[in-house]
GROMACS .gro file of C-alpha atoms in nm:
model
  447
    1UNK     CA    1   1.491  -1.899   6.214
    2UNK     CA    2   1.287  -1.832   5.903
    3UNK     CA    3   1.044  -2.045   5.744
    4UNK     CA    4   0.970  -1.973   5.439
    5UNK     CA    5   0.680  -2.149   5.264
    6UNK     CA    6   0.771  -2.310   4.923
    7UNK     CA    7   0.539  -2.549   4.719
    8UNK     CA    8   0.377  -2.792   4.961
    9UNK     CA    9   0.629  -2.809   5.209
   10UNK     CA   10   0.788  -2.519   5.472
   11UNK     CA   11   1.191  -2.494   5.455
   12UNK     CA   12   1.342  -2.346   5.746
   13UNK     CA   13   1.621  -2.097   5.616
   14UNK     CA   14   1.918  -2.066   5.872
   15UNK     CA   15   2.281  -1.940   5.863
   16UNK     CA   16   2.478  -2.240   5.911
   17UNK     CA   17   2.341  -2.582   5.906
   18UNK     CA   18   2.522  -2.854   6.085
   19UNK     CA   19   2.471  -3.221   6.069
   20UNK     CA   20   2.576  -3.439   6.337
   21UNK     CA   21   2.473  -3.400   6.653
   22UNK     CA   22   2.799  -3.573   6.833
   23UNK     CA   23   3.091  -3.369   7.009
   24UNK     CA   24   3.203  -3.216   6.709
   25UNK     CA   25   2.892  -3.104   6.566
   26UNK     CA   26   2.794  -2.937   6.940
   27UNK     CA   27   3.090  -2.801   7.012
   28UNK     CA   28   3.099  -2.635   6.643
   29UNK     CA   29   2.709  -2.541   6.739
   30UNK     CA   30   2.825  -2.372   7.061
   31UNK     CA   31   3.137  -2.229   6.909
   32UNK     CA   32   2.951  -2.083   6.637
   33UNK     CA   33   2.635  -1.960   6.807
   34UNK     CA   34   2.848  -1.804   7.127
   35UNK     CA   35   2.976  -1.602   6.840
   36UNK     CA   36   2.599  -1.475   6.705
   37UNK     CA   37   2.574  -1.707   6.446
   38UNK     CA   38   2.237  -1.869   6.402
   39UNK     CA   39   2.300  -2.233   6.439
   40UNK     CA   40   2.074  -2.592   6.366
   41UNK     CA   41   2.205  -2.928   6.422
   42UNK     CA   42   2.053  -3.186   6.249
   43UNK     CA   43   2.118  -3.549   6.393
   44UNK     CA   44   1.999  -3.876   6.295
   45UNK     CA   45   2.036  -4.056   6.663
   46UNK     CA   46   1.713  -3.972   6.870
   47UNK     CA   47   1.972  -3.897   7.174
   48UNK     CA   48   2.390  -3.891   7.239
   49UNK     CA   49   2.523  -4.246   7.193
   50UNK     CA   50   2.642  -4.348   7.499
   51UNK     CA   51   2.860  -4.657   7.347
   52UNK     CA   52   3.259  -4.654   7.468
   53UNK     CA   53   3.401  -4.390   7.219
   54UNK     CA   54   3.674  -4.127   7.272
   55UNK     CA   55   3.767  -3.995   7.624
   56UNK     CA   56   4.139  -3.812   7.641
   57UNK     CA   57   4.194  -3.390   7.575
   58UNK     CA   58   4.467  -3.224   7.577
   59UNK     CA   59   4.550  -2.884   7.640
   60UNK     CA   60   4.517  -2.771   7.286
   61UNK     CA   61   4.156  -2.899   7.311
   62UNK     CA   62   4.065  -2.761   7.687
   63UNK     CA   63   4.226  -2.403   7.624
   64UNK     CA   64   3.949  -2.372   7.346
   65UNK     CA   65   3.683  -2.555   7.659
   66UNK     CA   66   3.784  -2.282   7.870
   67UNK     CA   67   3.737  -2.018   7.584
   68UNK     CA   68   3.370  -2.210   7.576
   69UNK     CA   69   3.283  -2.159   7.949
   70UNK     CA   70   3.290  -2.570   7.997
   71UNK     CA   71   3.631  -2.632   8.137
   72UNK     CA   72   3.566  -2.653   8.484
   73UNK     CA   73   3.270  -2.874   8.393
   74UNK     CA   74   3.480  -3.092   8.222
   75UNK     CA   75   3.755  -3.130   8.469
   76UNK     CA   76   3.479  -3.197   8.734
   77UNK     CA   77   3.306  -3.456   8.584
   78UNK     CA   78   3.670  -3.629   8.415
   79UNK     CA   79   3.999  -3.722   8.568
   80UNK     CA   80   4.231  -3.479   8.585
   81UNK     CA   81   4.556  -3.661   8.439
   82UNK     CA   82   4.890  -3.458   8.628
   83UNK     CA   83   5.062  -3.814   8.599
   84UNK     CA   84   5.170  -3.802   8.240
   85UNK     CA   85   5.202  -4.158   8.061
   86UNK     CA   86   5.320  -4.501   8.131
   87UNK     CA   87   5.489  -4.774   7.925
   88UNK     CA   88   5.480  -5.111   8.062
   89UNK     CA   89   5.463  -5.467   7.997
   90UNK     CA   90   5.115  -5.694   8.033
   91UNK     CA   91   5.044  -5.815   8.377
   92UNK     CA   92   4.996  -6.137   8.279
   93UNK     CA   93   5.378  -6.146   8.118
   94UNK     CA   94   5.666  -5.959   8.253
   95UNK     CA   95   5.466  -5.651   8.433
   96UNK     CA   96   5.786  -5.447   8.358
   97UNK     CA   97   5.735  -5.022   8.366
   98UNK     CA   98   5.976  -4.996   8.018
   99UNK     CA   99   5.950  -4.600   8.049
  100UNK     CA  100   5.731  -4.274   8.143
  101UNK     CA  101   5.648  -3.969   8.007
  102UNK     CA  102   5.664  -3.709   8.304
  103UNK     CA  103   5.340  -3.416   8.271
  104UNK     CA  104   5.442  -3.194   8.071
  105UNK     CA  105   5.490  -2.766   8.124
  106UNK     CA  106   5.226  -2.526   8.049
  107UNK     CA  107   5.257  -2.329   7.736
  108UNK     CA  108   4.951  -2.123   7.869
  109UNK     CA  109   4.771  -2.155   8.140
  110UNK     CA  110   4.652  -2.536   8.140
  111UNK     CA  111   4.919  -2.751   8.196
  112UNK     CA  112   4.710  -3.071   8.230
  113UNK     CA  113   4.516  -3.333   8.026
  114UNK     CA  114   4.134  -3.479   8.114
  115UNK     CA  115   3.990  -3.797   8.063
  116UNK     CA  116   3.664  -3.843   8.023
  117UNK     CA  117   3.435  -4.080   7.816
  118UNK     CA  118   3.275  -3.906   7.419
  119UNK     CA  119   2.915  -3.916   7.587
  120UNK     CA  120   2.955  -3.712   7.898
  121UNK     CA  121   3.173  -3.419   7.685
  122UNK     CA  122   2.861  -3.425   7.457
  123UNK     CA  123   2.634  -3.415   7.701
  124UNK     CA  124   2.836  -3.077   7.869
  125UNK     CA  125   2.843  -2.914   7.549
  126UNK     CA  126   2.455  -2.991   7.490
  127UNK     CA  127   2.368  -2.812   7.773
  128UNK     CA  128   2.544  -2.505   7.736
  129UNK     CA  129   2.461  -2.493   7.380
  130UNK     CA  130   2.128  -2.500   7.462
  131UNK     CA  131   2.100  -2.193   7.644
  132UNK     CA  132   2.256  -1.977   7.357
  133UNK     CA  133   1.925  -1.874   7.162
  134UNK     CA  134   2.124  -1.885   6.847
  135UNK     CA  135   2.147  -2.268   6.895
  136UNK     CA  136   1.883  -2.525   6.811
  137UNK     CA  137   1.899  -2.928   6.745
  138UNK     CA  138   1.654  -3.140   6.633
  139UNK     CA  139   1.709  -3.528   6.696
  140UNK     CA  140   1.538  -3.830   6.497
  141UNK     CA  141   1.631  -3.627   6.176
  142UNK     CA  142   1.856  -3.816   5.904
  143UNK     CA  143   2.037  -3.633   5.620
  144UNK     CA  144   1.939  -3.736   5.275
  145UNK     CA  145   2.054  -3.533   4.989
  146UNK     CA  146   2.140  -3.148   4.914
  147UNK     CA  147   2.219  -2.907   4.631
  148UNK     CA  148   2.379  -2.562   4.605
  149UNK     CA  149   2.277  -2.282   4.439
  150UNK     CA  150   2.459  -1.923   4.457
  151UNK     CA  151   2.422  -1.822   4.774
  152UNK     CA  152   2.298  -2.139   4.940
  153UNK     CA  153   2.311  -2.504   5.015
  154UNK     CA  154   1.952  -2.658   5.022
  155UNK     CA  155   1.879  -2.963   5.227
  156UNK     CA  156   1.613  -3.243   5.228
  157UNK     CA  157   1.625  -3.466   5.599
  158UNK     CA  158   1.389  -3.764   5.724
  159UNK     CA  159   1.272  -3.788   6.026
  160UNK     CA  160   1.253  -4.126   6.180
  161UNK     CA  161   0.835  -4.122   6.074
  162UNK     CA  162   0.887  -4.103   5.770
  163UNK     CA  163   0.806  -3.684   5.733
  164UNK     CA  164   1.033  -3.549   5.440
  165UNK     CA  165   1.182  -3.187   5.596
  166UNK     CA  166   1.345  -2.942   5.427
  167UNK     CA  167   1.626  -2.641   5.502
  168UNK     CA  168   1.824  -2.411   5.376
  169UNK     CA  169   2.161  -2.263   5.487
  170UNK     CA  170   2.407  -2.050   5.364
  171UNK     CA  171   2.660  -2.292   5.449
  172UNK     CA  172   2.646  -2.640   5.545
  173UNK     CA  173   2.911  -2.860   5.824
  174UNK     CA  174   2.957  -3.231   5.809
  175UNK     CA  175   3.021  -3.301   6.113
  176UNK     CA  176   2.839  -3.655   6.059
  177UNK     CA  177   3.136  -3.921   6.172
  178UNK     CA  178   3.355  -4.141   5.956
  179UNK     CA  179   3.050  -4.303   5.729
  180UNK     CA  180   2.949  -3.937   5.660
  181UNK     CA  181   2.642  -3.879   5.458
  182UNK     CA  182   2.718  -3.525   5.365
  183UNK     CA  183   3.068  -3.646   5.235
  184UNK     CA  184   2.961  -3.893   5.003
  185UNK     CA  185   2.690  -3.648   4.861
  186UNK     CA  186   2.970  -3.436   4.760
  187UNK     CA  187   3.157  -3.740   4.626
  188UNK     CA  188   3.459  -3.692   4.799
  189UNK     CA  189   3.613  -4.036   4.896
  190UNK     CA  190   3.807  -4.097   5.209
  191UNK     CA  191   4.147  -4.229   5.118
  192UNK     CA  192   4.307  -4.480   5.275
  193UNK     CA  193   4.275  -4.834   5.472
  194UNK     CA  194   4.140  -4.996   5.707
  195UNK     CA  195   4.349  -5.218   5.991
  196UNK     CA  196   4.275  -5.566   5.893
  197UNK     CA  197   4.546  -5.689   6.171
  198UNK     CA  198   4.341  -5.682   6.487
  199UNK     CA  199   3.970  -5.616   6.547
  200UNK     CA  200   3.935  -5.282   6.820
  201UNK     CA  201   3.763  -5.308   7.167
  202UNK     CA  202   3.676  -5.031   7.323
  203UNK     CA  203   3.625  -5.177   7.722
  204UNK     CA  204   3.442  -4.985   7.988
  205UNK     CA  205   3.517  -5.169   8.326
  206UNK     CA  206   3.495  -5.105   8.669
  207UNK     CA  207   3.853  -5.202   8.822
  208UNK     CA  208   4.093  -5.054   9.029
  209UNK     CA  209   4.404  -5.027   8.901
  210UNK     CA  210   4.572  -4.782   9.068
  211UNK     CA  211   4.570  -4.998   9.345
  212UNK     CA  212   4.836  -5.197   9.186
  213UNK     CA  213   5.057  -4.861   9.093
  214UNK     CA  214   4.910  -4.757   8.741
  215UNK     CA  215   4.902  -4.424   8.643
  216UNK     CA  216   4.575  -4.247   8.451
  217UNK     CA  217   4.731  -4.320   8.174
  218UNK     CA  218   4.932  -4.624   8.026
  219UNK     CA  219   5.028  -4.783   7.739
  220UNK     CA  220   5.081  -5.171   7.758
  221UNK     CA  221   5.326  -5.313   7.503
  222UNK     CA  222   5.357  -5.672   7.362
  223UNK     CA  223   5.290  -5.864   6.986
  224UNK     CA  224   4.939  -5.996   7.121
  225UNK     CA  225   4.802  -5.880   7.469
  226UNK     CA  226   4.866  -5.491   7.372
  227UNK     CA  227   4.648  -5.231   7.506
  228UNK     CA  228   4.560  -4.918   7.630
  229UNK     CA  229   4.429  -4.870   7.979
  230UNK     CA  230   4.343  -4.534   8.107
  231UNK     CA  231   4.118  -4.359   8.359
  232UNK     CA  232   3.763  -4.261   8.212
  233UNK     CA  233   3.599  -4.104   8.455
  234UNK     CA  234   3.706  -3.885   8.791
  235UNK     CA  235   3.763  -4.109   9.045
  236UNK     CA  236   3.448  -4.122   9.268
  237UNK     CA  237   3.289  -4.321   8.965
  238UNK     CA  238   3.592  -4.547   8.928
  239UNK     CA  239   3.566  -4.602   8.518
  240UNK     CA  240   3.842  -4.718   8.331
  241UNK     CA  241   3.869  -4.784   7.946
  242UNK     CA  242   4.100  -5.061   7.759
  243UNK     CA  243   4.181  -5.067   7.438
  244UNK     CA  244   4.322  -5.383   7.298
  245UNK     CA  245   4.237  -5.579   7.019
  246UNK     CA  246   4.163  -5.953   6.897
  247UNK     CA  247   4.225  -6.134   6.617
  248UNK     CA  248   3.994  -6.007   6.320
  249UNK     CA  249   3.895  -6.390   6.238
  250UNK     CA  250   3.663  -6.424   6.564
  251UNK     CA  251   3.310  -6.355   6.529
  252UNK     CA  252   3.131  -6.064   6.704
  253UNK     CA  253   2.894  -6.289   6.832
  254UNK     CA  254   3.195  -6.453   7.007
  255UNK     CA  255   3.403  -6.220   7.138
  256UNK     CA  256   3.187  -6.157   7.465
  257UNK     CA  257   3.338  -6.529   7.505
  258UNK     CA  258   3.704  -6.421   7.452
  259UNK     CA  259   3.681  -6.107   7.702
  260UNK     CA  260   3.804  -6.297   8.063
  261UNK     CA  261   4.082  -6.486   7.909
  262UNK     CA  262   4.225  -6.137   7.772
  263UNK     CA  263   4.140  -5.969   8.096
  264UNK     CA  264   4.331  -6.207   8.281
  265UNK     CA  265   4.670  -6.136   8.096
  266UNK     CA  266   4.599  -5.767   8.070
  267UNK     CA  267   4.485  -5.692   8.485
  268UNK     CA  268   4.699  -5.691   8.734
  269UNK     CA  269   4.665  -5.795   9.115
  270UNK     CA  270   4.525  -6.135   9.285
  271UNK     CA  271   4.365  -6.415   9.142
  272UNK     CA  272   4.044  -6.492   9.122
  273UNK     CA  273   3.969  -6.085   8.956
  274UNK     CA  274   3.692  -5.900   9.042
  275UNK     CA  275   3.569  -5.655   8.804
  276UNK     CA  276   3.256  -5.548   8.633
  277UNK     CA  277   3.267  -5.462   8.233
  278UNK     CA  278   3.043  -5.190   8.198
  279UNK     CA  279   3.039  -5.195   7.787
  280UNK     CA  280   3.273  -5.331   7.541
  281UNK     CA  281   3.257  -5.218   7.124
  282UNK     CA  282   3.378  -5.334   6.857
  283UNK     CA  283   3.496  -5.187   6.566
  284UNK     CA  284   3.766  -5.207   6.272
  285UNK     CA  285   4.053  -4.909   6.262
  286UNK     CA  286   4.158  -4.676   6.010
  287UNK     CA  287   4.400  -4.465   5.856
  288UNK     CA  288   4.214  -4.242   5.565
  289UNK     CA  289   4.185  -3.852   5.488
  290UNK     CA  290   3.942  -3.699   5.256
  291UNK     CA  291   4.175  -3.546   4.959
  292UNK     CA  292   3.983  -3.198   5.031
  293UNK     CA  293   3.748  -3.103   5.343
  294UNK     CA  294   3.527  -2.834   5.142
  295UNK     CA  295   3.328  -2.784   4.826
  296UNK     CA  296   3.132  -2.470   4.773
  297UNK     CA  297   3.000  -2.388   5.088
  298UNK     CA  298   3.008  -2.697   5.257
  299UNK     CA  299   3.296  -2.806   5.516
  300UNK     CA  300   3.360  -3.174   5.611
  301UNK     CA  301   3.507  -3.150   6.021
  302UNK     CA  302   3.613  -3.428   6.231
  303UNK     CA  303   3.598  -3.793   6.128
  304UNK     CA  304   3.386  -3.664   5.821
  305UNK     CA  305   3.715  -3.591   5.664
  306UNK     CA  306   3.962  -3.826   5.830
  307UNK     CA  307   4.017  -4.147   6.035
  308UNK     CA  308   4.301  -4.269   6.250
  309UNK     CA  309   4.343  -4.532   6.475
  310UNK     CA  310   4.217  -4.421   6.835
  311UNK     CA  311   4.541  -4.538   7.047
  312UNK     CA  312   4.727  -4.204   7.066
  313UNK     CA  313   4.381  -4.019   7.141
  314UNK     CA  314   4.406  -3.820   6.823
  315UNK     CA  315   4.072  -3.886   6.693
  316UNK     CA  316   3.859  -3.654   6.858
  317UNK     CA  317   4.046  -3.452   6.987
  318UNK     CA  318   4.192  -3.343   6.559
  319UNK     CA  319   3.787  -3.345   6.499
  320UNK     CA  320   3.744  -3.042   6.789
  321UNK     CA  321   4.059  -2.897   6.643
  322UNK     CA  322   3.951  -2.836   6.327
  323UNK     CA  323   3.587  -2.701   6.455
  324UNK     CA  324   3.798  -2.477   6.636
  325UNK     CA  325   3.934  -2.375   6.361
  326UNK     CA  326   3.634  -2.319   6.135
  327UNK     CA  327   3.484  -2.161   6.409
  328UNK     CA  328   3.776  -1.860   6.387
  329UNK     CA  329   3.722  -1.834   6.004
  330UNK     CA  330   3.413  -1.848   5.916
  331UNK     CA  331   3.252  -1.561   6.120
  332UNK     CA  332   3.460  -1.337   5.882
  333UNK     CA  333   3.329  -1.432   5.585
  334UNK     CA  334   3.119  -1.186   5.366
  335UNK     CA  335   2.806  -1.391   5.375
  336UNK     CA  336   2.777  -1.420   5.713
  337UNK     CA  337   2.854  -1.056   5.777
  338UNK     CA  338   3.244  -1.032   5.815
  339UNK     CA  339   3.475  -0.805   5.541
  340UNK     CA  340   3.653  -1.130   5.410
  341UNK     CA  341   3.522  -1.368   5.080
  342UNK     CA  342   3.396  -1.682   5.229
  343UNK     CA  343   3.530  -1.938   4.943
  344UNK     CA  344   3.895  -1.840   5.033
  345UNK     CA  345   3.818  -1.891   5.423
  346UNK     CA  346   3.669  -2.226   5.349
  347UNK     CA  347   3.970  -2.293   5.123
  348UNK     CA  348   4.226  -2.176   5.394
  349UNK     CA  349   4.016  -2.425   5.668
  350UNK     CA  350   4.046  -2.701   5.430
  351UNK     CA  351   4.439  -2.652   5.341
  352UNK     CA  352   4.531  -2.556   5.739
  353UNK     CA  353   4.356  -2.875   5.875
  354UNK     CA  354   4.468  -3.133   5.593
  355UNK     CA  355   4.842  -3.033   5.589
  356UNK     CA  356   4.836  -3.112   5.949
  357UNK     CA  357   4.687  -3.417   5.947
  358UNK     CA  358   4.866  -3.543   5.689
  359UNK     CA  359   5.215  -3.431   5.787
  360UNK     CA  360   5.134  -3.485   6.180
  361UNK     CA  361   4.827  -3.677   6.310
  362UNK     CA  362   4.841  -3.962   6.036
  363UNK     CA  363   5.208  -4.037   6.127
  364UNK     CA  364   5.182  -4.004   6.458
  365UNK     CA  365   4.859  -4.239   6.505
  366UNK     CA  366   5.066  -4.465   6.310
  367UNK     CA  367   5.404  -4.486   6.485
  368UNK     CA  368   5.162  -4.478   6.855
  369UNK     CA  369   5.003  -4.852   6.697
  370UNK     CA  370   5.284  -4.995   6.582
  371UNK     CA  371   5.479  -4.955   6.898
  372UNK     CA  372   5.272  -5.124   7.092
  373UNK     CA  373   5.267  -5.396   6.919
  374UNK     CA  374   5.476  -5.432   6.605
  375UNK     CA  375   5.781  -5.728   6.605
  376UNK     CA  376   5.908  -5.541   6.268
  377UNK     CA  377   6.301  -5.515   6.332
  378UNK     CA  378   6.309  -5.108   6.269
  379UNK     CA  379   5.996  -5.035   6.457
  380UNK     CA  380   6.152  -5.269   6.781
  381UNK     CA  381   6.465  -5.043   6.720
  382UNK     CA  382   6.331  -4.712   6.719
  383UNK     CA  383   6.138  -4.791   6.998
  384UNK     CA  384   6.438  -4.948   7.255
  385UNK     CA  385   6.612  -4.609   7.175
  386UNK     CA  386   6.272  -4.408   7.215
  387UNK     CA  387   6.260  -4.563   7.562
  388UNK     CA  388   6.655  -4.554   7.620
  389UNK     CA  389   6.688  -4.220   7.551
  390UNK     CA  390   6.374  -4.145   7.770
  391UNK     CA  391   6.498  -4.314   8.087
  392UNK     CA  392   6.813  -4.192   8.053
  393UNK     CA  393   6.768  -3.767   7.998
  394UNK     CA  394   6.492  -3.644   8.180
  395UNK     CA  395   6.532  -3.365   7.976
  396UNK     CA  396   6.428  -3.552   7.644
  397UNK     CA  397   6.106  -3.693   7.835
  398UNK     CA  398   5.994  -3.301   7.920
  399UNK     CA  399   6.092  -3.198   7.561
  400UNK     CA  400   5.831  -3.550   7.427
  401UNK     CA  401   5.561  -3.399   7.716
  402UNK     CA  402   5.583  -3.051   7.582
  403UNK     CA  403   5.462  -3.134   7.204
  404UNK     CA  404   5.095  -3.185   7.398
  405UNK     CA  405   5.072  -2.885   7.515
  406UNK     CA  406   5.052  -2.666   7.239
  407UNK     CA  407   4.749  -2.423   7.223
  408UNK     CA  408   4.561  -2.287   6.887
  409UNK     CA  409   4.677  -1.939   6.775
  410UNK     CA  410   4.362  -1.687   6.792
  411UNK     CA  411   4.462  -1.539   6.481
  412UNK     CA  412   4.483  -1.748   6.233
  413UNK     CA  413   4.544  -1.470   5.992
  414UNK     CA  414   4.881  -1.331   6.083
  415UNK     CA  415   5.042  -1.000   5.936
  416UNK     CA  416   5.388  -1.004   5.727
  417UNK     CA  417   5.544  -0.908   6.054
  418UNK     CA  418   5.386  -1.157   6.278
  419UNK     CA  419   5.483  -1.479   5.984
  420UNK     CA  420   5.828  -1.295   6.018
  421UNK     CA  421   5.869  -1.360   6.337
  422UNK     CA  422   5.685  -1.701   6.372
  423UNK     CA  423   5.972  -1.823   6.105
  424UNK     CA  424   6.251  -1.709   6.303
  425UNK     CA  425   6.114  -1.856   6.617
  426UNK     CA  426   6.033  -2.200   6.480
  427UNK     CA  427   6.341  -2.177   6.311
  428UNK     CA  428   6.532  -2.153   6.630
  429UNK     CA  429   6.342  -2.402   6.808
  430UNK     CA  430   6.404  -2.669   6.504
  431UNK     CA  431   6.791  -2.563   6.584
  432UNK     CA  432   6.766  -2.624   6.934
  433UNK     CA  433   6.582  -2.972   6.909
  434UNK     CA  434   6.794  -3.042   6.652
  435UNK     CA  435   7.109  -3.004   6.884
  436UNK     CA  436   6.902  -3.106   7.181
  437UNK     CA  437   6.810  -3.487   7.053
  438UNK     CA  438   7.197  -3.501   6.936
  439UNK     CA  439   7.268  -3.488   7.270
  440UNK     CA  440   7.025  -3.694   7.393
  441UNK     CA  441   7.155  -3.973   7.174
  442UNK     CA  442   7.502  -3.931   7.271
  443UNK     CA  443   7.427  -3.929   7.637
  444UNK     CA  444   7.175  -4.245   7.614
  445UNK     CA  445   7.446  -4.442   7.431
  446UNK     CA  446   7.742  -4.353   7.669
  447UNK     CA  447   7.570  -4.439   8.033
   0.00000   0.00000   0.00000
């Protein structure tokens, strides 16, 4: 670090200037400074927030972990989900398994997904971080304003005192959440909606549900008790997380009041329960993407630049995707000492990452809500044949499992030769899916 003295006040001059201290922001930090990039986070929070957030990573996310040096601190501290997923009916109702997803086969060499709560992940990649001496945080520090000149971004903070402190980096992350600061200083809106259906809880409890034959992982389908209950924890510390909803018309002040009733339809075993809620948030849900993740030299990652609904555990874990992907581009760009002109990295980031959130994550969050609770007529279709089709062709279950295990290509600049082949690969995969789910069908409606 630099500090350069300017006027009255000092601004410390770094090479990339990240704000938001959560997991993306760290593991961008670590990425970045692993990679000799000098690195400052600046974070508003005056520690991680330990609130019920997200918790599930799959192997796209833990092959870049293990690139990190945190994976085995991860799986140690998590749950270590070999079980794949489970669709059933509430307890309280029909307590009906309606279908499973079997684990799924390794594309490389991590064939396996963890669970474990926002906090603890932040806390893993803190401490690593913090022994790279390229990588430096400061905490009680809010974000107020910047500007860009030529060759850099200049930025004025707070500190929770009151202290005005100043920076300067040649290129600034938002990695700053879904209310993000450094987005609307850029005045790029977040397009989109918010669920108005059903308020989100987020429940940490203490229960033990595997006791009564549920999986780490299962998805719990009906028009009002829906939910998603899941391991978040390993299993010495016995943590679980549901996520269900209530209706939006019931006060926060009230809904501590409306938690046992729930619980009682969603948990299974005797009467009168025993279990201990740990922590319970609310929060609304929704479905918006920024219409471009960069401007100048300034990236939005994470829920800076999009929102989903959490109950297909694509939140997070699209956030630490595309800081894995910034984190391969922009080490090559000119300013920071690489051969390649940083605008068209940061242009490449921002097209890579929206594409496939738009024509992926978005419709994906969106199909996982409405099946697990939507009475629309089509949705109710496509999901009896979703489930038809997977009890009925094993085959078709491993094919669903083995869409979560993709990994992120190193190179993310490919020659003619390499796209060459990439096209005539995916092109005979689309063929044999195609063919493959024709099958499927055929089989599922004939037995």
């Amino acid at each position: 670090m630099v500090v350069i003295q300017g006027g009255k006040e000092g601004i410390d001059r770094h090479e990339v200037l990240i704000v938001g201290g959560g997991p993306v922001g760290l593991f961008m930090g670590l990425t970045l400074a692993q990679k000799g990039i000098e690195v400052l986070v600046l974070e508003a929070e005056a520690d991680i927030i330990p609130s019920p957030r997200a918790l599930m990573y799959f192997p796209i996310v833990l092959n870049e972990f293990e690139k990190l040096g945190i994976l085995d601190d991860v799986v140690k501290a998590g749950y270590k989900n070999q079980e794949g997923l489970c669709f059933r009916t509430p307890a309280g109702g029909s307590d009906k398994v309606l279908a499973k997803i079997p684990p799924g086969k390794a594309k490389g060499s991590i064939d396996y997904g963890v669970q474990l709560g926002q906090a603890t992940i932040a806390e893993i990649l803190r401490t690593h971080a913090k022994q790279c001496s390229k990588f430096s945080i400061q905490y009680n520090t809010r974000f107020v304003s910047l500007q860009e000149d030529d060759d850099i971004v200049n930025i004025k903070a707070a500190t929770t005192s009151g202290e005005n402190k100043f920076f300067s980096a040649k290129f600034v992350l938002g990695c700053d959440g879904g209310s993000s600061n450094v987005r609307k200083a850029l005045n790029i809106p977040l397009e989109g909606y918010t669920w108005d259906d059903w308020r989100f809880l987020a429940i940490n409890i203490k229960y033990d549900f595997a006791k009564y034959g549920y999986p780490a992982a299962n998805h719990v389908l009906d028009p009002e008790d829906w939910a998603v209950i899941v391991r978040a924890s390993n299993e010495k510390e016995g943590l679980w997380r549901i996520a269900t909803g209530i209706k939006p018309n019931i006060p926060v002040e009230d809904i501590e009041k409306h938690l046992p009733a729930k619980l009682e339809r969603l948990l299974p075993g005797p009467r009168p329960l025993k279990y201990e809620i740990v922590a319970c948030n609310p929060y609304w849900a929704h479905e918006r993407v920024a219409p471009k993740y960069t401007s100048g030299r300034i990236a939005l990652v994470g829920d800076a630049a999009h929102l989903n609904n959490p109950l297909t555990a694509l939140g997070l874990t699209t956030g630490l995707v595309d800081a894995a992907v910034l984190s391969r581009l922009l080490p090559e760009a000119d300013a920071l000492g690489g051969t390649k002109p940083w605008r068209g990295l940061l242009e490449k980031y921002s097209s890579m990452r929206r594409k496939d959130y738009v024509n992926n994550i978005q419709k994906f969050a969106l199909a996982g809500k409405l099946r697990l609770h939507s009475t629309d007529k089509k949705v109710v279709a496509e999901k009896e044949d979703f489930f038809n089709m997977l009890n009925k062709n094993p085959g078709f279950g491993m094919f669903v499992a083995s869409t979560m295990m993709d990994t992120l290509p190193d190179n993310l600049s490919p020659s003619p030769w390499e796209i060459l082949v990439s096209f005539f690969s995916k092109t005979v995969f689309v063929l044999q899916t195609i063919v493959s789910i024709i099958y499927w069908k055929i089989n599922a409606s004939v037995t």
